Short mmCIF file of C-alpha atoms in Angstrom, two decimals:
data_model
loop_
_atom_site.label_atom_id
_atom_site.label_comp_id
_atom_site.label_asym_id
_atom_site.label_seq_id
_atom_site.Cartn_x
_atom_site.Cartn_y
_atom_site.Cartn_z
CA UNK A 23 -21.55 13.57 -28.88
CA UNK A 24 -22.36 9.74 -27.73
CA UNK A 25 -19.40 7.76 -25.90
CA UNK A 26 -20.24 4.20 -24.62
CA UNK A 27 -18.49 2.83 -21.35
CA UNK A 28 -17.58 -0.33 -21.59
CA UNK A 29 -17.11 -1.54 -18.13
CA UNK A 30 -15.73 -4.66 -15.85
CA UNK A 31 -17.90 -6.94 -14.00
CA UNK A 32 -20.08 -4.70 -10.98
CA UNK A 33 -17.22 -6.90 -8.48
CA UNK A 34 -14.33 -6.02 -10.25
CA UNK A 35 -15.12 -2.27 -10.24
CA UNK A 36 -15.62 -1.81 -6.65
CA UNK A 37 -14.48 1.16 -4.77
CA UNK A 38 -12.50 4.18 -6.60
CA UNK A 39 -13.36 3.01 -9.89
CA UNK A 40 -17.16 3.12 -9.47
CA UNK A 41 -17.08 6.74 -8.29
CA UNK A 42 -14.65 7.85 -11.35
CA UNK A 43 -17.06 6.51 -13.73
CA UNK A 44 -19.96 7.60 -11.99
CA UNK A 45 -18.84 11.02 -11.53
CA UNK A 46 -17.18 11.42 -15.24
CA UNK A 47 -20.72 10.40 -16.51
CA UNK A 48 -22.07 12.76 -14.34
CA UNK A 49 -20.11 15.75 -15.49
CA UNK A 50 -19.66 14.68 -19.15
CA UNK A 51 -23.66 15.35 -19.26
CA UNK A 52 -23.09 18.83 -18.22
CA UNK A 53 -20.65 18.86 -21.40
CA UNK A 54 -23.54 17.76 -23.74
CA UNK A 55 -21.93 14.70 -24.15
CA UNK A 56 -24.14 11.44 -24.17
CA UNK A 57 -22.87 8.15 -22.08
CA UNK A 58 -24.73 4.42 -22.76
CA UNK A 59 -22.76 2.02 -20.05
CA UNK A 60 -22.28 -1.47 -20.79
CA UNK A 61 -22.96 -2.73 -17.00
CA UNK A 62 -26.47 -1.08 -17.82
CA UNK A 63 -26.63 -2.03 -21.19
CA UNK A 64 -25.11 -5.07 -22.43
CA UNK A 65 -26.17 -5.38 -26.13
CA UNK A 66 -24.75 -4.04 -28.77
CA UNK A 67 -26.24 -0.94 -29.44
CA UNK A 68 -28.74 -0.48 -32.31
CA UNK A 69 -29.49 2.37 -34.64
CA UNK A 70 -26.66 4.97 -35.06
CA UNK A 71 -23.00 3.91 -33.21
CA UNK A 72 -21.26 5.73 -30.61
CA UNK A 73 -19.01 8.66 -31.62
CA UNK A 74 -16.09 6.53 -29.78
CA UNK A 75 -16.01 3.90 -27.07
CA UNK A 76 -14.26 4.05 -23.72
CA UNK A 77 -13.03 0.94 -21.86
CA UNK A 78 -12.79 0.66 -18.25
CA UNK A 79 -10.53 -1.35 -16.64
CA UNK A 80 -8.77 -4.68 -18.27
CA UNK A 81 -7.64 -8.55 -17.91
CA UNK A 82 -11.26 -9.64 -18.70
CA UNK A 83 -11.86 -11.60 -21.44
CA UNK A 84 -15.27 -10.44 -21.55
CA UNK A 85 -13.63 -6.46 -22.74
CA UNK A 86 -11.69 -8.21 -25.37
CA UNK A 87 -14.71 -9.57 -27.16
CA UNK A 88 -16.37 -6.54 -27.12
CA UNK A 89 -13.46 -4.33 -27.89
CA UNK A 90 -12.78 -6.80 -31.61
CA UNK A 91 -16.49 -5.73 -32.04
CA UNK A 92 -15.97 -2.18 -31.94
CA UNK A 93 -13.05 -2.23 -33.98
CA UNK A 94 -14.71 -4.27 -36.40
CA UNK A 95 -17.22 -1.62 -36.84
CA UNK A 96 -14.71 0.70 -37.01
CA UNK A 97 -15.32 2.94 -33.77
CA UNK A 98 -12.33 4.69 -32.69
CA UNK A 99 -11.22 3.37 -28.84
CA UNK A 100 -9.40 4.18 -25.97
CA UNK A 101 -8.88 2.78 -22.67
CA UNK A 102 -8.47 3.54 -18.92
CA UNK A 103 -6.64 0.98 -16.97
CA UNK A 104 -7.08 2.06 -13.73
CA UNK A 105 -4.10 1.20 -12.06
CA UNK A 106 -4.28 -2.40 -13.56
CA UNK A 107 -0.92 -2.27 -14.84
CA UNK A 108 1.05 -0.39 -11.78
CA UNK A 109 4.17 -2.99 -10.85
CA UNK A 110 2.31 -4.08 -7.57
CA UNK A 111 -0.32 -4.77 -9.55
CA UNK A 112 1.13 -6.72 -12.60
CA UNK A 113 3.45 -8.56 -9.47
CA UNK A 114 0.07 -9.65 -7.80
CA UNK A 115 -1.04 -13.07 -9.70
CA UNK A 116 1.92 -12.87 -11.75
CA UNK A 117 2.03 -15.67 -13.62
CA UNK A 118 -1.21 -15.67 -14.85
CA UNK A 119 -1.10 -12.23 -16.07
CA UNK A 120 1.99 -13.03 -17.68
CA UNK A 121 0.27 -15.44 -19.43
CA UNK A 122 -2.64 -13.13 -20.51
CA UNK A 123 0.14 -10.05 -21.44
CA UNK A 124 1.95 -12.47 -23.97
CA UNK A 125 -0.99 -14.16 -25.27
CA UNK A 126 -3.60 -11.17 -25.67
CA UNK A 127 -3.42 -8.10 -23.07
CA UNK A 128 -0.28 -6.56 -24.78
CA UNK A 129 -1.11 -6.73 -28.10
CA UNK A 130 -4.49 -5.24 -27.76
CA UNK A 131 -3.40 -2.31 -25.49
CA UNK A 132 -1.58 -1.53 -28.32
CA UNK A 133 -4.63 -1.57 -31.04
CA UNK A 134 -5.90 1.25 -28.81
CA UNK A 135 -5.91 4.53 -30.33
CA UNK A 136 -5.50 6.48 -27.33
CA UNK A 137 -4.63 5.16 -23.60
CA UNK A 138 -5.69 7.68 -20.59
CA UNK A 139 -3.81 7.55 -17.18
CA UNK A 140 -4.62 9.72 -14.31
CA UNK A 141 -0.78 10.79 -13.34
CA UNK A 142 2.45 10.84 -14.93
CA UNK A 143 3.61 8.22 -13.37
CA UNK A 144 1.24 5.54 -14.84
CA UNK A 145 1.88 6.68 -18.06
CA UNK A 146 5.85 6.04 -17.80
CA UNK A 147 4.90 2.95 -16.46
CA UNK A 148 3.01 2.51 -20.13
CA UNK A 149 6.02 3.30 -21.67
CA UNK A 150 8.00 1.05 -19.99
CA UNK A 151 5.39 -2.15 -20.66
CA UNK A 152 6.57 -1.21 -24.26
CA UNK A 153 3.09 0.62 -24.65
CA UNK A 154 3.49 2.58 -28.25
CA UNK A 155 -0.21 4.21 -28.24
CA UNK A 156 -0.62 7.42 -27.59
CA UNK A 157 -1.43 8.38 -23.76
CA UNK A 158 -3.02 11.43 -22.02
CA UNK A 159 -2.95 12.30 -18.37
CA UNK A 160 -6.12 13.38 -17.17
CA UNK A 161 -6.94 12.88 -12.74
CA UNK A 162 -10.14 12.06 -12.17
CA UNK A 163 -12.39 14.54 -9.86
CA UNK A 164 -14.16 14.66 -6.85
CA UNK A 165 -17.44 15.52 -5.63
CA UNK A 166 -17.21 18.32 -2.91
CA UNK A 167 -19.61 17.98 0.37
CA UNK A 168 -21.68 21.14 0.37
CA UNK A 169 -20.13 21.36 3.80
CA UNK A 170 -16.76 21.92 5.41
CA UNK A 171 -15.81 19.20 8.15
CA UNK A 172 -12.17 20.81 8.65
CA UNK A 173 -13.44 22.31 11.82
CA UNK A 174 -14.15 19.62 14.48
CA UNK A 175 -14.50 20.34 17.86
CA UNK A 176 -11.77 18.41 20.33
CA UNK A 177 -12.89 14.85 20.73
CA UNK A 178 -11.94 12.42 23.98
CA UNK A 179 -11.25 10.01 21.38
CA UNK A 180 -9.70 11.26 18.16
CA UNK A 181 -10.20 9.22 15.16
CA UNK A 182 -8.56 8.33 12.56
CA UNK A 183 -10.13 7.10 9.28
CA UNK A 184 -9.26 4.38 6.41
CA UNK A 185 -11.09 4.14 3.53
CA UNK A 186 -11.16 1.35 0.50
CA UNK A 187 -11.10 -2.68 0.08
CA UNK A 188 -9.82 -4.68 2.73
CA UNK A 189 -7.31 -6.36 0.20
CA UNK A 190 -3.51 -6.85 -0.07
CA UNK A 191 -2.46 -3.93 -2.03
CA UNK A 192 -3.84 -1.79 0.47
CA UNK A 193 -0.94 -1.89 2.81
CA UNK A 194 -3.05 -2.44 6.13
CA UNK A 195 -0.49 -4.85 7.87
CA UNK A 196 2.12 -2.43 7.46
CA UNK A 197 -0.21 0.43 9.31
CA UNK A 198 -1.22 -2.13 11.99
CA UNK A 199 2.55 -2.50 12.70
CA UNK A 200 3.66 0.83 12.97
CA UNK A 201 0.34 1.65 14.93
CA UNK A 202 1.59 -1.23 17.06
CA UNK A 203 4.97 0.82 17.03
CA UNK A 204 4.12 4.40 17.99
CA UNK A 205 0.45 3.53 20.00
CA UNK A 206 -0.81 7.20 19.71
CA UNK A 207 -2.74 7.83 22.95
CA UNK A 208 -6.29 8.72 22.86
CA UNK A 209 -6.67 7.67 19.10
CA UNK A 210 -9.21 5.08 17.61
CA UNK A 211 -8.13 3.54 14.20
CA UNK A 212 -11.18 3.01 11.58
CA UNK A 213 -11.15 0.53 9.10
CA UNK A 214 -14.56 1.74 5.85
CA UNK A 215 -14.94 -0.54 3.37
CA UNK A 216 -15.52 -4.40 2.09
CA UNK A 217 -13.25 -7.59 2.82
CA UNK A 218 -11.91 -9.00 -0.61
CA UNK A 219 -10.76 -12.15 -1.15
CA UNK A 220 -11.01 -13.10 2.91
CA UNK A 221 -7.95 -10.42 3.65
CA UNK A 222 -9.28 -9.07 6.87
CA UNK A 223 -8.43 -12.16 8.70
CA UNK A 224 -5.11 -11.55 7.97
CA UNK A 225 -5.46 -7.98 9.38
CA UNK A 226 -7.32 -9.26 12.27
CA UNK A 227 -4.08 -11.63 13.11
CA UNK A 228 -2.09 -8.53 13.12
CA UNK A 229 -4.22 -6.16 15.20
CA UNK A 230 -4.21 -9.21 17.93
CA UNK A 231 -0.83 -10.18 17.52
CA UNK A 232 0.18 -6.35 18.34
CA UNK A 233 -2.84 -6.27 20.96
CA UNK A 234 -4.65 -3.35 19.33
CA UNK A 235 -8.31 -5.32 19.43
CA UNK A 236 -9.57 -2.36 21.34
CA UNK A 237 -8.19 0.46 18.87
CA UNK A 238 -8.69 -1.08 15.49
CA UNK A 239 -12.47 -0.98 14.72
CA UNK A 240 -14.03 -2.32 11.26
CA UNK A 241 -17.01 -0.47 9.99
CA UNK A 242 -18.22 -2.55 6.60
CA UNK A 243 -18.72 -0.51 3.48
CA UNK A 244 -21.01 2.41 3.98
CA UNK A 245 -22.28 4.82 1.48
CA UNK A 246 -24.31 7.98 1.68
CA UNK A 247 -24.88 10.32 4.88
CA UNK A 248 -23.77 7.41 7.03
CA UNK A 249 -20.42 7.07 5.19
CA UNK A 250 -20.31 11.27 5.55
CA UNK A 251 -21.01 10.83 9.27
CA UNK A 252 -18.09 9.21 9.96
CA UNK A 253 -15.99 11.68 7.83
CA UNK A 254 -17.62 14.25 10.40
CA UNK A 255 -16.27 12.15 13.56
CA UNK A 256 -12.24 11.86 12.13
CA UNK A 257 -9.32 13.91 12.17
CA UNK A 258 -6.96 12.24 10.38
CA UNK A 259 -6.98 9.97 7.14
CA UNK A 260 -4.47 6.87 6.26
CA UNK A 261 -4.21 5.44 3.16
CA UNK A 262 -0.98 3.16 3.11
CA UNK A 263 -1.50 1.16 -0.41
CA UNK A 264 1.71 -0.18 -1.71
CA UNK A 265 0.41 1.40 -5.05
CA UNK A 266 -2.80 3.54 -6.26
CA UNK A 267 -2.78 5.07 -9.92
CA UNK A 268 -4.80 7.44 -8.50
CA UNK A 269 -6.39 6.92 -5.00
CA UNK A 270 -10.09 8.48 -5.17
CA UNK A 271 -10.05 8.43 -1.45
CA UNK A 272 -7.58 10.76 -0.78
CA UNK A 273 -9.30 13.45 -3.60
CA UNK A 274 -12.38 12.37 -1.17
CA UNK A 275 -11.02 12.38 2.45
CA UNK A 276 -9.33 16.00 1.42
CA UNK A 277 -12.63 17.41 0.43
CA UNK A 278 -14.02 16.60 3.30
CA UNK A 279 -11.49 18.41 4.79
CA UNK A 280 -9.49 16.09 6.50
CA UNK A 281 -5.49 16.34 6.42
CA UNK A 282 -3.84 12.83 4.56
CA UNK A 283 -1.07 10.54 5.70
CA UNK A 284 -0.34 8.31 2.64
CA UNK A 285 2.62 6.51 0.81
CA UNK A 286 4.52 7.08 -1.96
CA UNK A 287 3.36 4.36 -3.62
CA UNK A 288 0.48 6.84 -4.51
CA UNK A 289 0.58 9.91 -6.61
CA UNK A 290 -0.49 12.08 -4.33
CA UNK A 291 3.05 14.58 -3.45
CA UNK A 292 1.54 17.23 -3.95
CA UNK A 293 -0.09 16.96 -0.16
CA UNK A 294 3.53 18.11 0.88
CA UNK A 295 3.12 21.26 -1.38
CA UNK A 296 -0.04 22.00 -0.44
CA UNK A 297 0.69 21.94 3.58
CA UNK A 298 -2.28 19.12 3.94
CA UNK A 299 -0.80 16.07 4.64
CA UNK A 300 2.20 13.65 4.51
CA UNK A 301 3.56 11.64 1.52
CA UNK A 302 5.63 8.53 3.19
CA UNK A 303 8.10 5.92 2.33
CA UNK A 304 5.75 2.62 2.11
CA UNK A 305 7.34 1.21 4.98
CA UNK A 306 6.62 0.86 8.70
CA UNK A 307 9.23 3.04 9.43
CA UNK A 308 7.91 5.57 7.27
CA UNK A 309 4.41 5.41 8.38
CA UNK A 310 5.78 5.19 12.02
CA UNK A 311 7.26 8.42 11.70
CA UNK A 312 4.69 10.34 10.30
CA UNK A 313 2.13 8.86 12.52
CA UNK A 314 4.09 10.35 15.82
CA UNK A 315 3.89 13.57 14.17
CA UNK A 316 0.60 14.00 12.78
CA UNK A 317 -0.91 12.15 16.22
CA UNK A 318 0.70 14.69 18.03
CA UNK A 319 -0.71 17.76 16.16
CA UNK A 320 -3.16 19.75 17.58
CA UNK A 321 -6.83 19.82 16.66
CA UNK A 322 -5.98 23.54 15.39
CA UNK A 323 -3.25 22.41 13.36
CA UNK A 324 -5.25 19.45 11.69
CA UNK A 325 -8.13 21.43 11.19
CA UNK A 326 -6.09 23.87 9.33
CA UNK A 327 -4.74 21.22 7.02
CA UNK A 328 -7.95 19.90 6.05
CA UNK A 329 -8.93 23.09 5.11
CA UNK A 330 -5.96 23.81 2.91
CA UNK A 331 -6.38 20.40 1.53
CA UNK A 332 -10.58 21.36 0.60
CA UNK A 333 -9.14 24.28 -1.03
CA UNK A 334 -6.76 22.45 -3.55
CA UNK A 335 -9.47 19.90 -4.33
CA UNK A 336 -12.11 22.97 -5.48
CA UNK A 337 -9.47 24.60 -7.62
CA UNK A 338 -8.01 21.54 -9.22
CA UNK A 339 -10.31 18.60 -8.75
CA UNK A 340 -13.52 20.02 -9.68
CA UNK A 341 -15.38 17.60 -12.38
CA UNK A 342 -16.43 20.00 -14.63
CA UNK A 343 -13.06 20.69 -15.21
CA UNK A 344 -11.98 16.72 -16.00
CA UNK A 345 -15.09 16.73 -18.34
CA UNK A 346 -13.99 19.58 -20.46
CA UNK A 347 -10.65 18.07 -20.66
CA UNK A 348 -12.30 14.25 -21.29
CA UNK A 349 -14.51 15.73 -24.06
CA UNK A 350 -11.75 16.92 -25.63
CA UNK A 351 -9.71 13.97 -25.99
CA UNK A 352 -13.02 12.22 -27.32
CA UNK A 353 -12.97 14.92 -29.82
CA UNK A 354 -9.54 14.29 -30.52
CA UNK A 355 -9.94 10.93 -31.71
CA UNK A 356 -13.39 11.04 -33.72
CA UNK A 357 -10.99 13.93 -35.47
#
């Protein structure tokens, strides 16, 4: 079976949606299934078409072209939208998406024949956009580190850990002020991962205006061992986005076996279930709370969290599993 990717811009992809694609390209191999990429190759393929085509992402002008070309050639489509239309989202830059739902985005969503979300939650949120196609929830996976971290030895300094863009929708400001609130003693804050669109300054005026300069501590975007190593030196991982359709990060940080503190303006509840972590109000009063609580744990009691939340993400998360189930809804429409 052949499935082309078609794919937003390298900068518009950044972060959790480069590891879902690279990882569901990785596993759909295992599967037999063949993946071209458009950010690799940009022409329209020659010789015998793809069995279906699978956008990534949208709002670029650049997908709608191509997506009129492979309905043209009559290649069944479907799309992920990673998040794209969550209500932060669609309220961020909302007039000119308003502009681009009335005048294209809507009305080619709904040419799709399938639409794939990766929790129930953004597909009611398809629904209520007036959506009509067909939708299928399917998470992405994670890769597991052939190594446990759960069990750290007691630090002077523990450490805890963000990971992701340094952008808006991340909630950052609200973590620096209920940091600023609580000021967990002996605790280093860690900020992984690229400034977009010049938001760190605005973080940086928080962390001084609540005098936290020598907590806070901003790494850059690092990849590889180096981005492993500091998995290895935290105890504790914060994500407080005001939204996430998914939130890679958190399948990532609880593989690596550390216990999660996020909001519930991500999917992720099931961390209560699972005894691994917290699921918050997005508020600093919400992350205020949980932050007295899980900074006063023991190193015991975190380390036996993170290992309970490694466990979930090898039964459930595994990417041979979201291949099988990806094939299959390929299948599905070339049927």
């Amino acid at each position: 079976m052949k499935v082309r990717f078609e794919e937003l811009a390298a900068s518009q992809r950044a972060g959790g949606i480069e590891s879902a694609m690279t990882g569901l390209v990785r596993a759909l191999a295992e599967q037999d299934v063949e993946v071209s990429r458009s950010a690799l190759e940009p022409e329209f393929p020659r010789g015998r078409l793809p069995d279906c085509v699978h956008f990534h992402g949208i709002w670029s002008p650049a997908l709608v072209s191509r997506f009129l070309a492979w309905r043209r050639a009559g290649v069944p489509c479907l799309v992920s939208p990673h998040g794209m239309l969550e209500p932060w989202a669609m309220a961020h830059k909302r007039w000119k998406k308003l502009v681009a739902w009335h005048l294209y985005q809507k009305r080619m969503l709904n040419q799709f024949q399938r639409l794939h979300g990766t929790s129930d939650r953004e597909v009611a949120q398809f629904a209520n956009l007036g959506l009509r196609v067909p939708a299928e929830v399917i998470p992405w996976g994670v890769d597991l580190p052939a190594e446990s971290f759960g069990s750290r030895a007691p630090a002077a300094s523990r450490k805890a850990l963000f990971v992701g863009r340094i952008y808006p929708v991340k909630g950052l400001p609200l973590l620096v002020e209920a940091w600023g609130r609580v000021r967990p003693q002996g605790w280093k804050m860690l900020l992984m991962g690229p400034d977009e669109a010049g938001h760190r300054k605005e973080v940086e005026a928080a962390i001084a205006k609540h005098r936290l300069g020598d907590v806070f501590e901003f790494l850059g975007e690092l990849r590889g061992e180096a981005k492993d190593e500091i998995y290895r030196q935290a105890q504790l991982f914060i994500l407080p986005s005001h939204t996430e359709n998914f939130g890679m990060v958190v399948a990532e940080a609880l593989a690596h076996g550390l216990p999660v503190v996020t909001t519930r303006g991500t999917p992720w509840s099931g961390l209560t279930r699972e005894r691994c972590g917290w699921w918050v109000p997005t508020s600093v009063d919400g992350l205020a709370e949980v932050l007295l609580r899980a900074c006063s744990s023991s190193p015991e009691d975190l380390n036996a969290m993170g290992d309970l939340g490694r466990g979930w993400m090898e039964r459930d998360f595994g990417w041979d599993q979201v291949a099988v189930r990806m094939k299959a809804m390929y299948q599905g429409l070339v049927n």
